[in-house]
Coordinates of C-alpha atoms in Angstrom, one line a residue:
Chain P
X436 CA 24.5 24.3 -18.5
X437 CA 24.9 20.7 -18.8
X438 CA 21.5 18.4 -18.8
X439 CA 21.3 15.7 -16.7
X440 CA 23.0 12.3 -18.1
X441 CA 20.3 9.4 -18.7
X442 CA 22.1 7.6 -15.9
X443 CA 21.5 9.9 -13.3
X444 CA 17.9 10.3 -14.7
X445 CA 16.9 7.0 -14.4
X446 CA 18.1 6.7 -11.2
X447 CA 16.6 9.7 -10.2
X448 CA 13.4 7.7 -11.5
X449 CA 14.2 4.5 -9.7
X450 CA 14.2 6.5 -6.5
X451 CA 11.2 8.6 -7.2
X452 CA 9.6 5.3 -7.5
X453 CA 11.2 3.5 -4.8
X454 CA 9.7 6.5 -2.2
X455 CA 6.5 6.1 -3.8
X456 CA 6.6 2.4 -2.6
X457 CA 7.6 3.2 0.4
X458 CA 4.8 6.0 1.0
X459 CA 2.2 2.8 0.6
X460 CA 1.7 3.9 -3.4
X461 CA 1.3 0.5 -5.0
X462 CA 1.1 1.9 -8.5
X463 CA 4.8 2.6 -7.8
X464 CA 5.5 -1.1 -7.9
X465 CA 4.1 -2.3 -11.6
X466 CA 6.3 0.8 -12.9
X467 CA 9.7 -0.8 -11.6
X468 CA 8.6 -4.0 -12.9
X469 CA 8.3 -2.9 -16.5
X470 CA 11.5 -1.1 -16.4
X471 CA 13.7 -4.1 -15.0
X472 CA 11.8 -7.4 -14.9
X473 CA 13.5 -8.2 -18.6
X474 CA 17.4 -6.9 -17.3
X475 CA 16.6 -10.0 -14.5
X476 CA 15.6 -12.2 -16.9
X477 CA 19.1 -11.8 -18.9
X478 CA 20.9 -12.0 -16.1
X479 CA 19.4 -14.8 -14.5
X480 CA 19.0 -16.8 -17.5
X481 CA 22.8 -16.1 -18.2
X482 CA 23.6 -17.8 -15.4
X483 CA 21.5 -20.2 -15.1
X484 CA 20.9 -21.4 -18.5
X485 CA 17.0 -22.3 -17.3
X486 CA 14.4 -20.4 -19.0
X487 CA 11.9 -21.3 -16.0
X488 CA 14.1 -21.3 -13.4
X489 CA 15.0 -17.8 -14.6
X490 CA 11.6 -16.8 -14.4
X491 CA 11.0 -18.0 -11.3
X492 CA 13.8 -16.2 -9.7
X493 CA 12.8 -13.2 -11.1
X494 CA 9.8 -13.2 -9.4
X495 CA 11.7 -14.2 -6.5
X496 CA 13.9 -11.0 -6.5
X497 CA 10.7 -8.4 -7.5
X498 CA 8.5 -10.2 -4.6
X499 CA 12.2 -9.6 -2.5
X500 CA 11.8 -5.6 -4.0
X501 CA 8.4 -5.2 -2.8
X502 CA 8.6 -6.7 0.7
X503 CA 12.0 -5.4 1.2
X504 CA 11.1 -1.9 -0.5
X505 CA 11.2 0.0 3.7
X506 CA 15.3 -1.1 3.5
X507 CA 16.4 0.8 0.2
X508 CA 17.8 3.9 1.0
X509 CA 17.2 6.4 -2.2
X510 CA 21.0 7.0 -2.6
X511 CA 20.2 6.8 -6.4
X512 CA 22.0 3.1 -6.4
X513 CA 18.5 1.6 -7.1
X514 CA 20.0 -0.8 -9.5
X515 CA 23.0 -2.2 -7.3
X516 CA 20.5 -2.6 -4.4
X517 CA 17.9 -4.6 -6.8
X518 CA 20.7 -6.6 -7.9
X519 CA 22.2 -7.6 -5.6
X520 CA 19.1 -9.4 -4.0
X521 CA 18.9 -10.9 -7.4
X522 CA 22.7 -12.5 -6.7
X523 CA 21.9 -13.3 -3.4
X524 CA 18.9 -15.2 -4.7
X525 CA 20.6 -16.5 -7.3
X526 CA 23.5 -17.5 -4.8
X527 CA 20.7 -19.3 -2.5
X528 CA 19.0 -20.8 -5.4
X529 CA 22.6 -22.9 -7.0
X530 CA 23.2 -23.7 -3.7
X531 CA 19.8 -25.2 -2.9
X532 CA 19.8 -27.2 -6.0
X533 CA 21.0 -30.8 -5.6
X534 CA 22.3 -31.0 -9.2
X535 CA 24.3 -27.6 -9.7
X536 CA 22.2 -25.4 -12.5
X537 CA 25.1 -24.9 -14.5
X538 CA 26.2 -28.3 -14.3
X539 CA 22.9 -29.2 -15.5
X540 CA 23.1 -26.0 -18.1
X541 CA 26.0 -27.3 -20.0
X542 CA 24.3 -30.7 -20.2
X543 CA 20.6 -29.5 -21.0
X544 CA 18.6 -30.1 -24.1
X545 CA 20.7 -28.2 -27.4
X546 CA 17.6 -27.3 -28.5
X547 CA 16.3 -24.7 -25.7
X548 CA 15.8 -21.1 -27.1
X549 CA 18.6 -18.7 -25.7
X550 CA 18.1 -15.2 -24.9
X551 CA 21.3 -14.7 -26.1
X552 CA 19.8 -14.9 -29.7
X553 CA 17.4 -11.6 -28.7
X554 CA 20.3 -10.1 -27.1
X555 CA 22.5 -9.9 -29.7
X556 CA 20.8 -9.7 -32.6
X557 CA 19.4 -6.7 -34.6
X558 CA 16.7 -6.7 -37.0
X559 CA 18.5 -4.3 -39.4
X560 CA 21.3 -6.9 -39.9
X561 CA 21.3 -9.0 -42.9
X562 CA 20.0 -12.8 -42.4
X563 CA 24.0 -13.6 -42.9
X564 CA 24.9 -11.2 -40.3
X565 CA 22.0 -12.3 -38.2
X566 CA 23.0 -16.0 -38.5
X567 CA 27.0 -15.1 -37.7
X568 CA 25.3 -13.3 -34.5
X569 CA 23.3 -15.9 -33.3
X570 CA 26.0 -18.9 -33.3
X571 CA 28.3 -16.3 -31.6
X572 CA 25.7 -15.8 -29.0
X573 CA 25.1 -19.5 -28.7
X574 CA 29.1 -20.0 -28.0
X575 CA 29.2 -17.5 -25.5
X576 CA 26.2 -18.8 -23.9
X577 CA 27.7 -22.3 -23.7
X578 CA 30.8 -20.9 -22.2
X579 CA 29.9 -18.6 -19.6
X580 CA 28.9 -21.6 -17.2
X581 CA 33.3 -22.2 -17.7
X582 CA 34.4 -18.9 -15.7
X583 CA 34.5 -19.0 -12.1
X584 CA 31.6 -17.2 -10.5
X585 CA 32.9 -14.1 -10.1
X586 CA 33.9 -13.3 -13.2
X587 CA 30.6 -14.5 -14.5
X588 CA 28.5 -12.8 -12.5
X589 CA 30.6 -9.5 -13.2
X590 CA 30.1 -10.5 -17.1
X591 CA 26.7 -11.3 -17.1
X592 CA 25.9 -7.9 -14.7
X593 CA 28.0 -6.0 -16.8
X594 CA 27.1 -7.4 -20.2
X595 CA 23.6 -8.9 -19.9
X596 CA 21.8 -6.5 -17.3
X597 CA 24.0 -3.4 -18.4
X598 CA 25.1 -2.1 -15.2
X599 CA 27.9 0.1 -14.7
X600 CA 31.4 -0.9 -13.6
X601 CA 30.7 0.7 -10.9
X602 CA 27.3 -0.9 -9.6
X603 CA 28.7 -4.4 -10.1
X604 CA 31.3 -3.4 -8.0
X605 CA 28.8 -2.4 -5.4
X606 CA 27.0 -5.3 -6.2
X607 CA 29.2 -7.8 -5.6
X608 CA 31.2 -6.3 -2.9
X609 CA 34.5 -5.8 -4.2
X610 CA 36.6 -2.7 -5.6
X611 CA 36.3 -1.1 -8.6
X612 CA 40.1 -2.1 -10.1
X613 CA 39.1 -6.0 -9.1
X614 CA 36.0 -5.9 -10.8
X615 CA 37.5 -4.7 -14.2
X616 CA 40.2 -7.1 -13.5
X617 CA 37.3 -10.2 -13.5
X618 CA 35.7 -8.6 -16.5
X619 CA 39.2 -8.4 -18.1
X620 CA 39.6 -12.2 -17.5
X621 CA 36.5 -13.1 -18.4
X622 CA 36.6 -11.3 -21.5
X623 CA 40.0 -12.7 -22.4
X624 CA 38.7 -16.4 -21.6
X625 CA 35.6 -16.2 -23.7
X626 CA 38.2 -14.6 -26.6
X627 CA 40.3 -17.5 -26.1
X628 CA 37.7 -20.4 -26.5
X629 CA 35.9 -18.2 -29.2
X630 CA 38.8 -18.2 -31.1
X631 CA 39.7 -21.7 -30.6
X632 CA 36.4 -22.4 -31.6
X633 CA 36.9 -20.6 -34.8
X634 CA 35.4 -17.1 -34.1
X635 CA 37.6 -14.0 -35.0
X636 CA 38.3 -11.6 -32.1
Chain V
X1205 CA 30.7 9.3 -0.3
X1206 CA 28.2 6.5 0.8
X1207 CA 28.3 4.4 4.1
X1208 CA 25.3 2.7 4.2
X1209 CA 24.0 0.4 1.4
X1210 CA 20.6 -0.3 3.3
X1211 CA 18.4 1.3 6.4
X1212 CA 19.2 -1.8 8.4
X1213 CA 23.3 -1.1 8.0
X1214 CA 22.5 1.7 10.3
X1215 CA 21.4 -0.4 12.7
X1216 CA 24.0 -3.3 12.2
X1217 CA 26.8 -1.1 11.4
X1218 CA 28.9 0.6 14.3
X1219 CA 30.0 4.0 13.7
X1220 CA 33.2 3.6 15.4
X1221 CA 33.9 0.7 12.9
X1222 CA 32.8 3.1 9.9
X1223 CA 34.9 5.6 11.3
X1224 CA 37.9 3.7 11.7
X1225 CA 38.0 2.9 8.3
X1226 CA 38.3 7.0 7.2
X1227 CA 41.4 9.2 7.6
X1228 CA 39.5 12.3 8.8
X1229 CA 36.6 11.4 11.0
X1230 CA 35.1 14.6 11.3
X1231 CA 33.8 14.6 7.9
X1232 CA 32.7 11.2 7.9
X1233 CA 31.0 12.1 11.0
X1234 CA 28.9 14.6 8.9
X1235 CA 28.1 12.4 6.2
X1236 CA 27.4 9.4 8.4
X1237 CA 24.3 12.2 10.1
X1238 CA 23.6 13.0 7.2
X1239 CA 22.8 9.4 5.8
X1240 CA 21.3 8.2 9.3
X1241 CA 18.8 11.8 8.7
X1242 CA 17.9 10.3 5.3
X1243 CA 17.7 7.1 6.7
X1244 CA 15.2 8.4 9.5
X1245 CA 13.3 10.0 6.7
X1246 CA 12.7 6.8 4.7
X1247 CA 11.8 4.7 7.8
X1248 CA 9.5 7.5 9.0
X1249 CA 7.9 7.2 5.5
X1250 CA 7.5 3.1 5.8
X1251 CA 6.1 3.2 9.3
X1252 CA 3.6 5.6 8.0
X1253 CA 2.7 3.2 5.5
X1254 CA 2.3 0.5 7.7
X1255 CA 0.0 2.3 9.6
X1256 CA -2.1 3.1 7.1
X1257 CA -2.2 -0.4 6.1
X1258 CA -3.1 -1.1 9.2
X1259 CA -5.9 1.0 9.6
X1260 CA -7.4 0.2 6.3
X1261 CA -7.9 -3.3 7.4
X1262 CA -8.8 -2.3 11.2
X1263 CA -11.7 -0.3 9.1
X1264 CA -12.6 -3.0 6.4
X1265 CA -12.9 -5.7 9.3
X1266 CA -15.1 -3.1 11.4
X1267 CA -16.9 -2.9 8.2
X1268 CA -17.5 -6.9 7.6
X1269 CA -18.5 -7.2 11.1
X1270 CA -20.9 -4.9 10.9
X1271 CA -22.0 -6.5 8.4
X1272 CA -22.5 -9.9 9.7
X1273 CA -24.1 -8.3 12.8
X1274 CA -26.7 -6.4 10.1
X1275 CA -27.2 -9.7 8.7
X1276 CA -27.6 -11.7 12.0
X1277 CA -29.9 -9.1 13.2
X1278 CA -31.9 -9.1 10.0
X1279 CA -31.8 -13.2 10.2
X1280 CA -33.5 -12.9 13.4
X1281 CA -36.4 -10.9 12.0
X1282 CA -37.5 -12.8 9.1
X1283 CA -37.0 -15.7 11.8
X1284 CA -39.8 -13.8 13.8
X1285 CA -41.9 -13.4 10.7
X1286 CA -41.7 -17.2 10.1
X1287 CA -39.7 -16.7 6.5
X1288 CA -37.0 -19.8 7.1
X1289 CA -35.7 -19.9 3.8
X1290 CA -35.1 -15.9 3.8
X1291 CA -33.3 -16.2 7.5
X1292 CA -31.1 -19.5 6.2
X1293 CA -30.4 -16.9 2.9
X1294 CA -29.4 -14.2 5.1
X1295 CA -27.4 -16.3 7.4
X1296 CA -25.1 -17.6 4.0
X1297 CA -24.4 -14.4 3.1
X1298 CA -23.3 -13.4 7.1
X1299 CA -21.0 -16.9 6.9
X1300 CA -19.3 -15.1 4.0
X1301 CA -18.8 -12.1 5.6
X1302 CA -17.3 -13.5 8.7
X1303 CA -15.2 -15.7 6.1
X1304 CA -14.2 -12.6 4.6
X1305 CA -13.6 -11.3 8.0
X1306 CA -11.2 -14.2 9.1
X1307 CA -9.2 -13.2 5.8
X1308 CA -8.9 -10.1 6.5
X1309 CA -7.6 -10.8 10.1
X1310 CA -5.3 -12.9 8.8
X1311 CA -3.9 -9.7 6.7
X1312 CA -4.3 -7.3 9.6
X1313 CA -1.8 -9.7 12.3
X1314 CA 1.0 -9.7 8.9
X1315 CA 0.0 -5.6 9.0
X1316 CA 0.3 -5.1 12.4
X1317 CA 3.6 -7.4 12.4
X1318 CA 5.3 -5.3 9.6
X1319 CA 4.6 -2.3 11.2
X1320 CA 5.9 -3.4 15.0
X1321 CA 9.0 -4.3 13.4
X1322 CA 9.1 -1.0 11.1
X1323 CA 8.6 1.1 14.7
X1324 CA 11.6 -1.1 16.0
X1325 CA 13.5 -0.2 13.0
X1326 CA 12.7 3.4 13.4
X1327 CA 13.3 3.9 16.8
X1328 CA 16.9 2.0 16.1
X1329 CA 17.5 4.6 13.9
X1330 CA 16.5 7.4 15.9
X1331 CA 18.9 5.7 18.5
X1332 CA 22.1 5.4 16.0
X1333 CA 21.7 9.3 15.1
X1334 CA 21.4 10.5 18.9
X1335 CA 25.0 8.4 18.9
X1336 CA 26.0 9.7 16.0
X1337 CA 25.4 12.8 17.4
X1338 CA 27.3 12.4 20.4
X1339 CA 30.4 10.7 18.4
X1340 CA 30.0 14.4 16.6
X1341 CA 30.1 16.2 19.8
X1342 CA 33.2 14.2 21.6
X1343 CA 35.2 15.0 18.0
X1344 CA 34.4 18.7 17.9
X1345 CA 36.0 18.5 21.7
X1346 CA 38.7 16.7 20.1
X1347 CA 38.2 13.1 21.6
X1348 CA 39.4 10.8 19.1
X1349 CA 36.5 7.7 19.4
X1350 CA 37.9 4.5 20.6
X1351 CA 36.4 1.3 19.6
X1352 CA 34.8 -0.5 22.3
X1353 CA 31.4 -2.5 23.1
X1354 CA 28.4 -0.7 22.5
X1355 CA 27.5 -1.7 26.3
X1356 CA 30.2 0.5 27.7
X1357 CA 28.9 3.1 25.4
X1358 CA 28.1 6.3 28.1
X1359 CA 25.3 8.3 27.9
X1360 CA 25.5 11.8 27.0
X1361 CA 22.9 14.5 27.6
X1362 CA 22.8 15.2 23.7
X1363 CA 20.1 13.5 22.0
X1364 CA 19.6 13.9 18.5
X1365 CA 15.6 14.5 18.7
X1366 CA 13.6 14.8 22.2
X1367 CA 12.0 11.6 22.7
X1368 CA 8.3 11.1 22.6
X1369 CA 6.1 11.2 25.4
X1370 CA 6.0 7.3 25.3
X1371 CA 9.7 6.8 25.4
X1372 CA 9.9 9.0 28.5
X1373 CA 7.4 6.8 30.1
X1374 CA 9.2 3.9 29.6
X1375 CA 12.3 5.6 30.4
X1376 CA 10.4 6.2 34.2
X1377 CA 9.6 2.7 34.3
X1378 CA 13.5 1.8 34.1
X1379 CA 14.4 4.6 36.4
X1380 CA 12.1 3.6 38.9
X1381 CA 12.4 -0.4 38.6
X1382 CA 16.4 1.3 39.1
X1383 CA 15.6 2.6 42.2
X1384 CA 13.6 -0.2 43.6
X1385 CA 16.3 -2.4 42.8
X1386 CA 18.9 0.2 44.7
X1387 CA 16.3 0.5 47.7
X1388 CA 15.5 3.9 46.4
X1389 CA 12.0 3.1 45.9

């Protein structure tokens, strides 16, 4: 007999821990945090290019989790639910904000660290390697704020918080063949500029 | 297949508009129960919660008013006994407790908020599966469910789950403030 894939596991988890929050267990909630406060981070900070503003909306979208935790049906699509609130936040927050964050993003200070850099790099890899990584990372990170929304919030769910085709879909409210078809663009965009920019495909 | 994202689709979504949307409505019927039964579960399981939050603070402001009344009372003795300073001491420490007390009230009107609008929630919930229900019923007759206004919606003697004692009262109310109306009374 087949075992469980890690998938269905940690969803399994997710819904375990969502009940237990919605029983009144508290000690449920600090457990959902550690498993997914860094796969908001990513995402946020992908596409918002603002390590505090990141942050902040992070918070924003586990507070959302907590007070919201009575509307989750355990369906085992934890992570669509909890991300979506995170775009909707997200949404809110671009909208809110006079100057538009990417706008601002693709203007900011050079020097600010990118996640990107943790992302995509991997300790066994050569310095050389490491390097080649990191300046890839930093092109893709300067880029992403160049796709239309959708396909960069299918990227960046995709890519930077590692959800399934299939949850981004959920996520963002459209059908599976149109979300592959954003990621497809987005992927051959960011291959285009990369290359143009002097990165092999 | 899953037609609800969240327990408040049940209560925003129609299930004619759901079923519209499927090519055999007698098994989306069964799944749309099914998910509402889940979904009745879950909100059961938050209104308990609230509850119990709200009767954890109901008992920890009991507690702090006590408390201050201990203190007042104990105030008033060392008053008696002529010990000032010991009555002004004791009459600090029952300022904190009603402080603590205020707080606490504060918590218990968000508690008691949160779990009024879980009840409403729950009893929406109950209300969408006693339609489900019925939608179930008119297809195993073979009535094919026509879109219309929730207002023309008839009534149907099958209910999904008797209705508490409290329901039924106010149920009466209707049914007699009906029959005053109609010169029943």
């Amino acid at each position: 007999m087949n075992s469980p894939s890690p998938a269905i596991d940690t969803a399994l988890e997710d819904d375990q821990l969502m009940v237990r929050l919605q029983e009144g267990d508290r000690l449920a909630f600090p457990a959902l945090v550690k498993k997914y406060q860094q796969a908001l981070l990513n995402f946020f900070f992908a596409n918002t290019r603002d390590r505090q503003l990141a942050e902040d909306l992070t918070q924003d979208t586990l507070l959302k989790l907590y007070d919201q935790a009575w509307d989750y049906l355990p369906s085992r699509r934890f992570r669509g639910w909890m991300f979506r609130v995170a775009r909707n936040l997200l949404i809110d927050s671009v909208r809110r904000r006079t100057n538009d964050a990417l706008v601002k993003a693709v203007q900011g200070p050079p020097d600010e660290s990118s996640l990107l850099d943790s992302l995509t790099s991997q300790s066994d890899d050569s310095p050389v390697q490491n390097a080649d990584r990191s300046e890839l990372a930093r092109a893709v990170d300067e880029l992403l704020p160049t796709l239309p929304e959708d396909q960069r919030l299918t990227f960046t769910l995709h890519h930077f918080a590692g959800l399934s085709l299939a949850e981004v879909a959920e996520i963002l409210e459209a059908s599976l063949a149109t979300t592959k078809s954003r990621l497809r663009l987005a992927r051959e965009k960011l291959r285009e500029e990369l290359e143009a920019r002097g990165f092999q495909a | 297949m899953n037609y609800y994202s969240r327990l408040s689709d049940i209560v925003s979504n129609r299930i004619e508009d759901l079923l519209s949307e499927t090519s055999d409505q007698a098994q989306a019927i069964t799944g749309i129960i099914d998910e509402i039964r889940e979904g009745l579960t879950g909100a059961q399981r938050s209104v308990k919660a609230a509850k119990n939050s709200v009767d954890r603070l109901m008992g920890e402001l009991s507690e702090r008013q006590g408390e201050a009344e201990v203190l007042n009372t104990r105030a008033r003795q060392l008053l008696q006994q002529h010990d000032e300073a010991g009555a002004r001491q004791t009459l600090l420490r029952r300022r904190e407790c009603l402080d603590l007390a205020a707080g606490i009230e504060q918590q218990l009107i968000a508690a008691r908020s949160t779990h009024e609008h879980l009840q409403t929630i729950h009893r929406a919930v109950e209300a969408r599966l006693a339609e489900a229900v019925r939608i179930d019923e008119k297809l195993r007759r073979g009535v094919v469910p026509i879109p219309q206004p929730a207002t023309t919606t008839k009534m149907h003697s099958v209910v999904a789950a008797p209705p508490d004692n409290s329901r039924m009262k106010l149920v009466e109310d209707d049914l007699l403030a009906l029959r005053r109306e109609l010169g029943h009374a």
